[in-house]
């Protein structure tokens, strides 16, 4: 069965960095588009970044562009999110998500359990 | 960016009730609209994609309809396990955006 397990979250000071990892199993990782989505405490869902399976196409939300970098290692079945220059407003649960593609569009099909990132002094 | 507006933001309903949640997009998203269910402390779950296609394993009491800017998620007979927050999401253009959520509570 599809499993996505995030790690790397924690408490960090404003301006600091964290690297999130997502270990995928139960499917052919290299065949799928992958995404990071976040949810601030008590708030709604915010798309953060997506990467096509060939790594040649990457998208970022304006709120993180220039600070966050998505990457993947298909040989290790892993997705990453390098987060630099962290701000208080980046505090959220970060979900690793496998995308479903239909008619050249997408839905967020499988979600990990999430990892909490807290940015505070 | 395409703004997604859900209504109501919350509702109270009883087991067995028919529940309808609406989602309006700020511009035409054709049928590139998905619905998710999230229970407290859990990750969201995909219910409906492409406005009306039921994701595998999702009970048939859930249905979606609409196109363009106006969409609806309907639960035909609310079950105890359906009390949750529901989100719509457009996949027509980047950035992919979500509605603010509709919390379905027990009356």
JSON list of C-alpha atoms in Angstrom, two decimals, chain A residues 33 52 100-107, chain B residues 32 91-92:
[
{"chain": "A", "resi": 33, "resn": "UNK", "atom": "CA", "xyz": [4.37, 13.96, -9.46]},
{"chain": "A", "resi": 52, "resn": "UNK", "atom": "CA", "xyz": [7.20, 16.48, -11.78]},
{"chain": "A", "resi": 100, "resn": "UNK", "atom": "CA", "xyz": [-3.11, 11.93, -9.32]},
{"chain": "A", "resi": 101, "resn": "UNK", "atom": "CA", "xyz": [-2.97, 13.20, -12.88]},
{"chain": "A", "resi": 102, "resn": "UNK", "atom": "CA", "xyz": [-6.14, 13.43, -14.97]},
{"chain": "A", "resi": 103, "resn": "UNK", "atom": "CA", "xyz": [-6.68, 15.25, -18.25]},
{"chain": "A", "resi": 104, "resn": "UNK", "atom": "CA", "xyz": [-3.32, 17.01, -17.76]},
{"chain": "A", "resi": 105, "resn": "UNK", "atom": "CA", "xyz": [-4.51, 18.34, -14.40]},
{"chain": "A", "resi": 106, "resn": "UNK", "atom": "CA", "xyz": [-3.99, 16.99, -10.93]},
{"chain": "A", "resi": 107, "resn": "UNK", "atom": "CA", "xyz": [-5.47, 16.05, -7.57]},
{"chain": "B", "resi": 32, "resn": "UNK", "atom": "CA", "xyz": [-10.75, 20.97, -12.68]},
{"chain": "B", "resi": 91, "resn": "UNK", "atom": "CA", "xyz": [-6.37, 22.37, -10.33]},
{"chain": "B", "resi": 92, "resn": "UNK", "atom": "CA", "xyz": [-6.90, 24.54, -13.42]}
]
